CSV table of C-alpha atoms in Angstrom, one decimal:
chain,number,residue,atom,x,y,z
A,171,MET,CA,-0.1,-0.1,0.0
A,172,THR,CA,1.4,3.4,-1.1
A,173,LEU,CA,0.5,6.9,-0.3
A,174,ASP,CA,-0.4,8.6,-3.4
A,175,ILE,CA,-1.6,11.7,-2.2
A,176,PRO,CA,-0.4,15.3,-2.0
A,177,LEU,CA,2.6,15.8,0.0
A,178,GLY,CA,1.7,16.8,3.7
A,179,SER,CA,-1.9,16.8,3.2
A,180,PRO,CA,-4.6,15.8,5.9
A,181,THR,CA,-5.3,12.8,3.7
A,182,ALA,CA,-1.7,11.6,3.9
A,183,ARG,CA,-1.8,12.1,7.8
A,184,ALA,CA,-5.1,10.3,8.1
A,185,GLU,CA,-4.3,7.2,6.0
A,186,ILE,CA,-1.1,6.8,8.3
A,187,ALA,CA,-3.3,7.2,11.4
A,188,ALA,CA,-5.8,4.7,9.9
A,189,ARG,CA,-3.1,2.0,9.3
A,190,PHE,CA,-1.7,2.5,12.8
A,191,GLU,CA,-5.4,1.9,14.0
A,192,ARG,CA,-5.4,-1.8,12.4
A,193,LEU,CA,-2.2,-2.8,14.1
A,194,PRO,CA,-2.6,-5.4,17.0
A,195,LEU,CA,-0.3,-5.1,19.7
A,196,SER,CA,2.9,-7.3,18.7
A,197,ARG,CA,6.6,-8.0,19.6
A,198,TRP,CA,7.4,-5.2,17.5
A,199,HIS,CA,5.6,-2.8,19.6
A,200,VAL,CA,7.3,-4.4,22.6
A,201,THR,CA,10.7,-4.3,21.1
A,202,VAL,CA,10.6,-0.5,20.4
A,203,ARG,CA,8.9,0.2,23.6
A,204,LEU,CA,11.6,-1.7,25.4
A,205,VAL,CA,14.5,0.1,23.5
A,206,VAL,CA,13.2,3.7,24.0
A,207,GLY,CA,12.2,2.4,27.4
A,208,VAL,CA,15.8,1.7,28.5
A,209,VAL,CA,16.9,5.1,27.5
A,210,THR,CA,14.3,6.8,29.4
A,211,PHE,CA,14.9,4.5,32.3
A,212,PHE,CA,18.5,5.7,32.5
A,213,GLU,CA,17.6,9.3,32.1
A,214,ALA,CA,15.6,8.9,35.2
A,215,PHE,CA,18.2,7.0,37.1
A,216,ASP,CA,20.4,10.0,36.4
A,217,GLN,CA,17.8,12.8,37.1
A,218,LEU,CA,17.5,11.8,40.9
A,219,LEU,CA,21.0,11.1,41.6
A,220,ILE,CA,21.6,14.4,42.7
A,221,ALA,CA,19.4,14.3,45.8
A,222,TYR,CA,21.5,11.0,47.2
A,223,ALA,CA,24.5,12.4,46.4
A,224,MET,CA,23.7,15.6,48.3
A,225,PRO,CA,24.9,14.8,51.9
A,226,GLN,CA,28.2,13.6,50.9
A,227,LEU,CA,28.6,16.7,48.6
A,228,ARG,CA,27.6,19.1,51.1
A,229,GLN,CA,30.2,17.7,53.6
A,230,GLU,CA,32.9,17.2,51.0
A,231,TRP,CA,32.6,21.0,49.8
A,232,GLN,CA,31.2,22.5,52.6
A,233,LEU,CA,28.2,23.5,51.1
A,234,GLY,CA,25.8,26.1,53.1
A,235,ALA,CA,22.1,26.4,52.3
A,236,GLY,CA,22.7,28.3,49.2
A,237,GLY,CA,25.3,26.1,47.7
A,238,THR,CA,23.0,23.2,48.3
A,239,THR,CA,20.3,24.9,46.5
A,240,ALA,CA,22.2,25.7,43.6
A,241,VAL,CA,23.6,22.4,43.3
A,242,LEU,CA,20.1,20.8,43.5
A,243,THR,CA,18.2,23.1,41.0
A,244,VAL,CA,21.1,23.7,38.3
A,245,GLY,CA,20.2,20.5,36.6
A,246,SER,CA,16.7,21.4,36.5
A,247,VAL,CA,17.5,24.8,34.8
A,248,GLY,CA,19.2,22.6,32.1
A,249,MET,CA,16.4,20.2,32.0
A,250,LEU,CA,13.9,23.2,31.5
A,251,THR,CA,16.2,24.7,28.6
A,252,GLY,CA,16.7,21.3,26.9
A,253,ALA,CA,12.8,20.6,27.1
A,254,LEU,CA,12.1,23.6,25.1
A,255,PHE,CA,14.9,23.2,22.5
A,256,ALA,CA,14.6,19.7,22.0
A,257,GLY,CA,10.9,19.6,21.5
A,258,ARG,CA,11.2,22.6,18.7
A,259,LEU,CA,14.2,20.3,17.0
A,260,ALA,CA,12.3,17.1,17.3
A,261,ASP,CA,9.6,18.6,15.3
A,262,ARG,CA,12.1,19.9,12.8
A,263,ILE,CA,14.5,17.0,12.2
A,264,GLY,CA,12.9,13.9,13.8
A,265,ARG,CA,12.0,12.4,17.1
A,266,VAL,CA,14.4,9.4,16.7
A,267,ARG,CA,17.5,11.8,16.1
A,268,VAL,CA,16.9,13.8,19.2
A,269,ILE,CA,16.4,11.0,21.2
A,270,ALA,CA,19.8,9.5,20.4
A,271,LEU,CA,21.5,12.7,20.7
A,272,CYS,CA,20.1,13.2,24.3
A,273,VAL,CA,21.0,9.9,25.5
A,274,GLY,CA,24.9,10.0,24.2
A,275,LEU,CA,25.3,13.6,25.6
A,276,SER,CA,23.8,12.4,29.0
A,277,GLY,CA,26.4,9.4,29.2
A,278,LEU,CA,29.2,11.9,28.5
A,279,SER,CA,28.1,14.2,30.7
A,280,GLY,CA,28.0,11.3,33.8
A,281,LEU,CA,31.8,10.6,33.2
A,282,ALA,CA,32.6,14.2,33.6
A,283,LEU,CA,30.4,14.6,36.7
A,284,ALA,CA,32.4,11.9,38.6
A,285,ALA,CA,35.7,13.5,37.7
A,286,CYS,CA,34.6,17.0,38.9
A,287,PRO,CA,36.7,18.4,41.7
A,288,SER,CA,34.6,21.4,42.8
A,289,PRO,CA,31.1,22.8,42.8
A,290,GLY,CA,31.7,25.0,39.8
A,291,PRO,CA,32.8,22.6,37.2
A,292,PHE,CA,30.0,20.1,38.8
A,293,MET,CA,27.3,22.5,38.3
A,294,ALA,CA,28.5,23.3,34.8
A,295,VAL,CA,28.4,19.8,33.8
A,296,ARG,CA,25.3,19.1,35.6
A,297,PHE,CA,23.5,21.8,33.6
A,298,VAL,CA,24.8,20.2,30.2
A,299,GLN,CA,23.2,16.6,31.4
A,300,GLY,CA,20.2,18.5,32.3
A,301,LEU,CA,19.8,19.6,28.7
A,302,ALA,CA,19.8,16.0,27.7
A,303,ILE,CA,17.6,14.8,30.4
A,304,GLY,CA,15.0,17.6,29.7
A,305,GLY,CA,15.1,17.0,25.9
A,306,GLU,CA,15.0,13.2,25.8
A,307,VAL,CA,11.9,12.6,28.2
A,308,PRO,CA,9.1,14.7,26.4
A,309,VAL,CA,10.2,13.7,23.2
A,310,ALA,CA,10.5,9.9,23.7
A,311,ALA,CA,7.0,10.1,25.1
A,312,THR,CA,5.8,11.9,21.9
A,313,PHE,CA,7.1,9.0,19.9
A,314,ILE,CA,5.5,6.4,21.9
A,315,SER,CA,2.2,8.2,21.3
A,316,GLU,CA,2.8,8.3,17.8
A,317,ILE,CA,3.2,4.6,17.1
A,318,THR,CA,0.2,3.5,19.0
A,319,ARG,CA,-3.4,3.1,18.2
A,320,SER,CA,-6.1,4.9,19.8
A,321,PHE,CA,-7.7,1.8,21.7
A,322,ARG,CA,-6.0,1.3,24.9
A,323,ARG,CA,-3.4,3.8,24.1
A,324,GLY,CA,-3.3,4.8,27.7
A,325,ARG,CA,-2.2,1.4,29.0
A,326,PHE,CA,0.3,0.8,26.3
A,327,VAL,CA,2.0,4.5,26.6
A,328,LEU,CA,1.8,4.4,30.5
A,329,LEU,CA,3.3,0.6,30.6
A,330,TYR,CA,6.2,2.3,28.8
A,331,GLU,CA,6.3,5.3,30.9
A,332,LEU,CA,6.6,3.1,34.0
A,333,VAL,CA,10.2,2.9,33.2
A,334,PHE,CA,10.7,6.6,34.2
A,335,PRO,CA,9.5,5.9,38.2
A,336,ALA,CA,11.4,2.5,37.8
A,337,GLY,CA,14.6,4.3,37.0
A,338,LEU,CA,13.9,6.7,39.7
A,339,THR,CA,13.5,3.8,42.5
A,340,VAL,CA,16.3,1.6,41.2
A,341,GLY,CA,18.4,4.8,41.0
A,342,ALA,CA,17.5,5.2,44.8
A,343,VAL,CA,18.2,1.5,45.8
A,344,VAL,CA,21.6,1.5,44.1
A,345,ALA,CA,22.4,5.1,45.6
A,346,ALA,CA,21.4,3.4,49.1
A,347,LEU,CA,24.1,0.7,48.2
A,348,VAL,CA,26.8,2.6,46.4
A,349,VAL,CA,26.9,6.0,47.8
A,350,PRO,CA,27.7,4.8,51.5
A,351,ALA,CA,30.0,2.2,50.5
A,352,LEU,CA,32.0,3.6,47.2
A,353,GLY,CA,31.0,7.4,47.5
A,354,TRP,CA,29.0,9.7,45.2
A,355,ARG,CA,31.5,9.7,42.1
A,356,TRP,CA,30.9,5.9,41.4
A,357,MET,CA,27.1,6.6,41.0
A,358,TYR,CA,27.8,8.9,38.2
A,359,VAL,CA,30.3,6.2,36.5
A,360,ILE,CA,27.5,3.7,36.7
A,361,ALA,CA,25.1,6.2,35.3
A,362,ALA,CA,27.4,7.2,32.3
A,363,VAL,CA,27.6,3.4,30.9
A,364,PRO,CA,24.2,3.8,28.9
A,365,GLY,CA,25.3,6.7,26.9
A,366,LEU,CA,26.2,3.6,24.5
A,367,LEU,CA,22.5,3.1,23.7
A,368,CYS,CA,22.4,6.1,21.4
A,369,TYR,CA,24.0,3.9,18.7
A,370,VAL,CA,21.0,1.1,19.4
A,371,VAL,CA,18.5,3.5,19.1
A,372,GLN,CA,19.6,4.6,15.7
A,373,ARG,CA,19.7,1.2,14.3
A,374,VAL,CA,16.5,-0.3,15.7
A,375,VAL,CA,14.0,2.3,16.3
A,376,PRO,CA,12.4,3.8,13.1
A,377,GLU,CA,11.3,7.4,12.5
A,378,SER,CA,7.8,8.0,13.4
A,379,PRO,CA,5.6,7.5,10.2
A,380,ARG,CA,3.4,10.3,11.3
A,381,TRP,CA,6.0,12.7,11.7
A,382,LEU,CA,7.5,11.4,8.2
A,383,ALA,CA,4.1,12.2,6.4
A,384,ASP,CA,3.4,15.4,8.2
A,385,HIS,CA,6.7,16.7,6.8
A,386,GLY,CA,5.8,15.7,3.3
A,387,ARG,CA,8.2,12.8,3.0
A,388,LEU,CA,5.4,10.4,1.9
A,389,GLU,CA,7.7,7.8,0.3
A,390,GLU,CA,9.5,7.4,3.5
A,391,ALA,CA,6.5,7.2,5.5
A,392,ALA,CA,5.1,4.7,3.3
A,393,ALA,CA,8.3,2.5,3.4
A,394,VAL,CA,8.6,2.8,7.3
A,395,MET,CA,4.9,2.1,7.5
A,396,ALA,CA,5.1,-1.0,5.3
A,397,ARG,CA,8.2,-2.4,7.4
A,398,ILE,CA,6.2,-2.1,10.5
A,399,GLU,CA,3.2,-3.6,8.9
A,400,ALA,CA,5.1,-6.6,7.8
A,401,LYS,CA,6.9,-7.0,11.1
A,402,VAL,CA,3.7,-7.0,13.0
A,403,GLU,CA,2.5,-9.7,10.4
A,404,ARG,CA,5.1,-12.0,11.2
A,405,ALA,CA,5.1,-11.5,14.9
A,406,THR,CA,1.2,-12.3,15.1
A,407,GLY,CA,1.2,-15.0,12.3
A,408,ARG,CA,-2.0,-13.6,10.9
A,409,PRO,CA,-2.7,-11.1,7.9
A,410,LEU,CA,-3.8,-7.7,9.1
A,411,PRO,CA,-7.2,-6.5,9.0
A,412,PRO,CA,-8.2,-4.0,6.1
A,413,VAL,CA,-7.5,-0.3,6.8
A,414,THR,CA,-10.7,1.6,7.9
A,415,GLU,CA,-11.5,5.1,8.7
A,416,PRO,CA,-14.4,6.1,11.0
A,417,PRO,CA,-17.0,8.4,9.4
A,418,ARG,CA,-16.1,12.0,9.6
A,419,GLY,CA,-17.1,13.7,13.0
A,420,ASP,CA,-17.3,10.2,14.6
A,421,THR,CA,-15.9,9.7,17.9
A,422,PRO,CA,-14.6,6.0,18.8
A,423,ASN,CA,-16.1,4.7,21.9
A,424,ALA,CA,-13.6,2.5,24.0
A,425,ALA,CA,-16.2,-0.1,24.6
A,426,ASP,CA,-16.8,-1.0,21.1
A,427,GLY,CA,-13.1,-1.9,20.9
A,428,PRO,CA,-10.3,-1.1,18.5
A,429,GLY,CA,-11.2,0.4,14.9
A,430,THR,CA,-14.7,1.1,15.5
A,431,ALA,CA,-16.7,4.2,16.0
A,432,SER,CA,-19.7,5.2,17.9
A,433,ALA,CA,-21.7,6.8,15.0
A,434,PRO,CA,-25.3,7.1,16.5
A,435,ALA,CA,-23.7,8.6,19.7
A,436,ALA,CA,-21.7,11.2,17.8
A,437,ALA,CA,-24.8,12.0,15.6
A,438,SER,CA,-27.1,12.3,18.2
A,439,ALA,CA,-24.8,14.2,20.9
A,440,PRO,CA,-22.3,16.2,19.0
A,441,ASP,CA,-21.2,18.1,22.1
A,442,THR,CA,-19.8,15.0,23.8
A,443,ALA,CA,-17.4,12.9,23.3
A,444,VAL,CA,-17.8,9.2,24.8
A,445,THR,CA,-15.2,7.1,26.6
A,446,ALA,CA,-15.7,3.9,28.6
A,447,GLY,CA,-16.0,4.8,32.2
A,448,ALA,CA,-14.9,8.1,31.6
A,449,ASP,CA,-16.7,11.5,32.4
A,450,ARG,CA,-18.7,13.0,29.6
A,451,VAL,CA,-16.8,16.2,28.8
A,452,PRO,CA,-17.1,18.8,26.0
A,453,ALA,CA,-15.5,17.5,22.8
A,454,THR,CA,-14.6,19.9,20.2
A,455,GLY,CA,-17.1,18.9,17.9
A,456,VAL,CA,-16.4,22.1,15.9
A,457,PRO,CA,-14.4,21.7,12.6
A,458,ALA,CA,-11.0,23.2,12.9
A,459,THR,CA,-10.4,27.0,11.9
A,460,ALA,CA,-8.1,27.8,9.4
A,461,ALA,CA,-5.8,29.3,11.8
A,462,GLU,CA,-5.7,25.9,14.1
A,463,LEU,CA,-4.8,23.8,10.8
A,464,SER,CA,-2.0,26.2,10.2
A,465,ALA,CA,-0.8,26.5,13.5
A,466,THR,CA,2.8,25.8,14.2
A,467,GLY,CA,5.7,26.4,16.5
A,468,LEU,CA,5.3,28.3,19.8
A,469,ARG,CA,2.6,30.9,18.6
A,470,GLY,CA,0.6,27.8,17.2
A,471,LEU,CA,0.4,26.4,20.9
A,472,PHE,CA,-1.7,29.7,21.7
A,473,THR,CA,-3.9,29.4,18.7
A,474,GLY,CA,-7.7,28.7,19.0
A,475,ARG,CA,-8.5,25.6,21.0
A,476,TYR,CA,-4.8,25.0,21.5
A,477,ARG,CA,-4.5,27.9,24.0
A,478,ARG,CA,-6.6,26.7,26.7
A,479,ARG,CA,-4.9,23.0,26.3
A,480,THR,CA,-1.4,24.9,26.6
A,481,LEU,CA,-2.0,26.8,29.8
A,482,VAL,CA,-3.7,23.7,31.3
A,483,ILE,CA,-1.2,21.4,30.7
A,484,CYS,CA,1.5,23.9,32.0
A,485,ALA,CA,-0.4,24.4,35.1
A,486,LEU,CA,-0.8,20.7,35.9
A,487,TRP,CA,2.9,20.0,34.9
A,488,PHE,CA,4.0,22.6,37.1
A,489,THR,CA,1.9,21.8,40.3
A,490,GLY,CA,2.6,18.1,39.9
A,491,TYR,CA,6.5,18.3,39.8
A,492,PHE,CA,6.5,21.3,42.3
A,493,VAL,CA,4.9,18.8,44.8
A,494,ASN,CA,7.0,15.7,43.5
A,495,TYR,CA,10.3,17.4,43.9
A,496,GLY,CA,9.6,19.6,46.7
A,497,VAL,CA,9.0,16.1,48.8
A,498,THR,CA,11.7,13.9,47.4
A,499,SER,CA,14.7,16.0,46.8
A,500,TRP,CA,14.5,17.3,50.4
A,501,LEU,CA,13.6,13.9,52.1
A,502,PRO,CA,17.2,12.5,52.6
A,503,THR,CA,18.4,15.9,54.2
A,504,ILE,CA,15.1,16.3,56.1
A,505,TYR,CA,15.5,12.7,57.8
A,506,GLY,CA,19.4,13.4,58.6
A,507,ASP,CA,18.8,17.0,59.9
A,508,ARG,CA,15.3,17.1,61.6
A,509,TYR,CA,15.6,13.5,63.0
A,510,GLY,CA,19.0,12.6,63.1
A,511,LEU,CA,18.9,9.6,61.0
A,512,SER,CA,22.4,8.2,59.4
A,513,LEU,CA,22.9,8.5,55.8
A,514,SER,CA,21.9,5.1,55.1
A,515,GLU,CA,18.7,5.1,57.2
A,516,ALA,CA,17.7,8.3,55.2
A,517,LEU,CA,18.4,6.9,51.9
A,518,VAL,CA,16.3,3.6,52.8
A,519,CYS,CA,13.4,5.8,53.8
A,520,SER,CA,13.5,8.1,50.7
A,521,THR,CA,13.7,4.5,48.5
A,522,VAL,CA,10.6,3.3,50.4
A,523,THR,CA,8.8,6.6,49.2
A,524,SER,CA,9.9,6.2,45.8
A,525,ALA,CA,8.9,2.7,45.6
A,526,ALA,CA,5.5,3.4,46.7
A,527,GLY,CA,5.3,6.1,44.0
A,528,PHE,CA,6.1,3.3,41.4
A,529,VAL,CA,3.1,1.4,42.8
A,530,GLY,CA,0.9,4.4,42.1
A,531,CYS,CA,2.3,4.5,38.7
A,532,LEU,CA,1.4,1.0,38.1
A,533,VAL,CA,-2.3,1.3,39.2
A,534,VAL,CA,-2.8,4.4,36.9
A,535,ALA,CA,-1.2,2.7,33.9
A,536,LEU,CA,-3.8,-0.2,34.0
A,537,THR,CA,-6.8,2.1,34.8
A,538,VAL,CA,-6.3,5.1,32.9
A,539,ASP,CA,-8.3,4.2,29.9
A,540,GLY,CA,-11.3,3.3,31.8
A,541,ALA,CA,-11.1,6.0,34.2
A,542,GLY,CA,-10.1,8.9,31.8
A,543,ARG,CA,-6.9,11.1,32.0
A,544,ARG,CA,-8.8,14.1,33.4
A,545,ARG,CA,-10.5,12.2,36.5
A,546,VAL,CA,-7.1,10.4,37.1
A,547,VAL,CA,-5.1,13.7,37.5
A,548,SER,CA,-7.7,15.3,39.3
A,549,VAL,CA,-8.4,12.6,41.8
A,550,CYS,CA,-4.7,11.9,42.3
A,551,LEU,CA,-3.4,15.5,43.1
A,552,GLY,CA,-6.6,16.2,45.3
A,553,ALA,CA,-5.4,12.8,47.1
A,554,THR,CA,-2.1,14.3,47.4
A,555,ALA,CA,-3.4,17.5,48.7
A,556,ALA,CA,-5.5,15.6,51.6
A,557,VAL,CA,-2.6,13.4,52.7
A,558,LEU,CA,0.2,16.2,52.8
A,559,LEU,CA,-2.4,18.7,54.5
A,560,THR,CA,-3.1,15.8,57.2
A,561,LEU,CA,0.5,15.1,57.7
A,562,SER,CA,0.9,18.9,58.2
A,563,LEU,CA,-2.0,19.1,60.9
A,564,LEU,CA,-0.4,16.0,62.6
A,565,GLY,CA,2.8,17.7,63.1
A,566,ALA,CA,5.3,15.5,61.3
A,567,ASP,CA,7.0,15.0,64.7
A,568,SER,CA,8.6,11.7,64.0
A,569,PRO,CA,10.6,10.0,61.0
A,570,VAL,CA,7.8,7.2,60.9
A,571,GLN,CA,5.0,9.4,60.4
A,572,VAL,CA,6.9,11.4,57.9
A,573,LEU,CA,7.8,7.9,55.9
A,574,VAL,CA,4.0,6.8,56.2
A,575,TRP,CA,2.2,9.7,55.2
A,576,THR,CA,4.8,11.1,52.4
A,577,SER,CA,4.9,7.5,51.0
A,578,LEU,CA,1.0,7.4,50.6
A,579,ALA,CA,1.2,10.6,48.9
A,580,ALA,CA,3.8,9.5,46.4
A,581,VAL,CA,1.3,6.7,45.6
A,582,PHE,CA,-0.8,9.8,44.4
A,583,PHE,CA,1.5,12.3,42.9
A,584,PHE,CA,3.5,9.8,41.1
A,585,GLY,CA,0.3,8.6,39.6
A,586,ALA,CA,-0.7,12.2,38.6
A,587,ASN,CA,2.7,13.0,36.9
A,588,ILE,CA,3.0,9.9,35.0
A,589,CYS,CA,-0.3,10.3,33.5
A,590,LEU,CA,0.5,13.7,32.1
A,591,TYR,CA,3.2,12.0,29.9
A,592,LEU,CA,0.3,10.2,28.2
A,593,TYR,CA,-2.2,13.0,28.1
A,594,THR,CA,0.1,15.9,26.7
A,595,PRO,CA,0.9,14.5,23.4
A,596,GLU,CA,-2.6,13.7,22.8
A,597,LEU,CA,-3.6,17.4,22.9
A,598,PHE,CA,-1.6,18.4,20.1
A,599,PRO,CA,-1.1,17.7,16.5
A,600,THR,CA,1.9,16.1,14.9
A,601,ARG,CA,3.4,19.3,13.6
A,602,MET,CA,3.8,20.7,17.0
A,603,ARG,CA,3.4,17.6,19.3
A,604,ALA,CA,6.9,17.3,20.3
A,605,LEU,CA,6.8,21.0,21.0
A,606,GLY,CA,3.8,20.8,23.2
A,607,SER,CA,5.1,18.2,25.1
A,608,SER,CA,8.3,19.9,25.7
A,609,VAL,CA,6.7,22.9,26.8
A,610,GLY,CA,4.8,20.9,29.3
A,611,GLY,CA,8.2,19.3,30.2
A,612,ALA,CA,9.6,23.0,30.7
A,613,LEU,CA,6.9,23.8,33.2
A,614,ASN,CA,7.6,20.4,34.9
A,615,ARG,CA,11.2,21.8,35.1
A,616,LEU,CA,10.3,25.0,36.5
A,617,GLY,CA,8.1,23.1,39.4
A,618,ILE,CA,11.3,21.0,40.0
A,619,ILE,CA,13.4,24.2,40.5
A,620,LEU,CA,10.9,26.2,42.4
A,621,GLY,CA,9.9,23.3,44.4
A,622,PRO,CA,13.0,22.5,46.3
A,623,VAL,CA,13.9,26.2,46.3
A,624,LEU,CA,10.7,27.3,48.2
A,625,VAL,CA,10.9,24.1,50.3
A,626,GLY,CA,14.4,25.3,51.3
A,627,LEU,CA,13.3,28.6,52.2
A,628,VAL,CA,10.2,27.5,54.4
A,629,TYR,CA,12.3,24.6,56.0
A,630,ALA,CA,15.3,27.4,57.1
A,631,GLY,CA,13.6,27.9,60.0
A,632,GLY,CA,13.8,24.2,61.0
A,633,ALA,CA,10.0,23.3,61.1
A,634,VAL,CA,8.7,20.7,58.7
A,635,SER,CA,4.9,21.0,59.0
A,636,PRO,CA,4.6,24.4,57.1
A,637,VAL,CA,6.5,22.6,54.2
A,638,PHE,CA,3.6,20.2,53.8
A,639,ALA,CA,1.1,22.5,54.3
A,640,MET,CA,2.6,24.4,51.4
A,641,LEU,CA,3.1,21.4,48.9
A,642,GLY,CA,-0.6,20.2,50.0
A,643,GLY,CA,-2.0,23.7,49.0
A,644,VAL,CA,0.1,23.6,45.5
A,645,ALA,CA,-1.4,20.0,44.9
A,646,LEU,CA,-5.0,21.1,45.7
A,647,LEU,CA,-4.7,23.9,43.1
A,648,GLY,CA,-3.5,21.4,40.3
A,649,SER,CA,-6.5,19.2,41.1
A,650,ALA,CA,-9.0,22.1,40.6
A,651,THR,CA,-7.4,22.8,37.4
A,652,ALA,CA,-7.8,19.5,35.9
A,653,ALA,CA,-11.4,19.0,37.2
A,654,LEU,CA,-12.6,22.3,35.8
A,655,PHE,CA,-10.4,23.0,32.8
A,656,ALA,CA,-9.1,19.7,31.2
A,657,GLU,CA,-10.8,17.9,28.4
A,658,GLU,CA,-10.8,14.1,28.1
A,659,THR,CA,-8.7,12.2,25.3
A,660,ALA,CA,-9.2,8.7,26.1
A,661,ASN,CA,-9.6,6.2,23.1
A,662,ARG,CA,-9.7,8.9,20.4
A,663,ARG,CA,-7.6,9.0,17.6
A,664,LEU,CA,-4.8,11.7,17.8
A,665,GLU,CA,-5.9,13.5,14.5
A,666,GLU,CA,-9.3,13.5,15.9
A,667,VAL,CA,-8.3,15.1,19.3
A,668,SER,CA,-5.8,17.6,17.6
A,669,PRO,CA,-6.6,18.3,13.9
């Protein structure tokens, strides 16, 4: 099957989408998800190492409160910058190239960090590594979304995204063993090894056919799509079903299964989109305007329907990660300074909290298609607020109390945050999907920067309860934003959600 249609036309994009819709889950999907997932796993592994190295860094380099905050946040500044630039770059030169470039740069930075003799060079290299980590994660999420059909897309994408909290958890476990025994430098040596994956990504992972078609490279898109289809046929041992396209204006219903549409529902209720178990929420239903169809670049994110989506996802990314890193980046230090735990004990307690967050991510991955994106984010952030405010009211007067309540909160805020990696790419068209995801990632990084900074300012007085009260309030704002302003995208084709 070839794409004998005008360059970059909506028909080309629709045909690629229709061909993806008929692909059953197969070994090819699992292989690509595994390769990209391993890359993302080690990016996550790298990201949080600074929190576990910090107790030794403070002692070795005699860092005060200001120096500690600077070392903790400089990587996040790099991640913010990397997210913005990598998204734009991925929309121009392709998803796979940017992913490979980022993982290679991150590996080299790890080796350089291990050799740093003082805070100055360490912060400079950490900024560069932040560029790579901040760039890879949203671009990889965009790529995985683009190779997935709409039916149960949430489960497929989030089972991939589980590698990120898994990387955080494994990083915590390894740090708890390696840092006390060998020192912080060996952690960065270990984290540098996966930089070799940049070659594997280029060899094994194909470029997104949706991106190729959107850039008018239709022969390449057709060839890549044909290779994917052949691999899926070999993996399943069955011929693929015929390509079908739902009638214009129809909204697929998750309960109908893959490749089906709920035409009567769409016809009788044009202002609602139906998804299994999800809330009925306003659907666009309105044909895209000329401005929306031509929207691209940063300005395009604030054109028509995309303006509200951009503002909503920025608020959700910021509040979710403000809370996440406000808690996780300071826990080892709080356990040591406030409660007198040893380094090993503090790292073990922090590891328990990360492991609890991973459980929350798994639950969300298995339920997000039924519950819907909006409900998951709103409920999880609301529950986070309730837990942290309760901890504040209880006084946070023992390490056990802090461990129990922050671990429970982690179940919810990790769950909300992982859902954003699925939700954000669904809200934007291919021509600016990576940029939209990266803008969300940039607000993520802004939250990661300001969360630890403000926690440090509040904690400077030595009281812990106000810290958790502040974080609970921020989580409550995020929950309200999702409940009031987010729209549902579950089990709808990407091209239908974002024309």
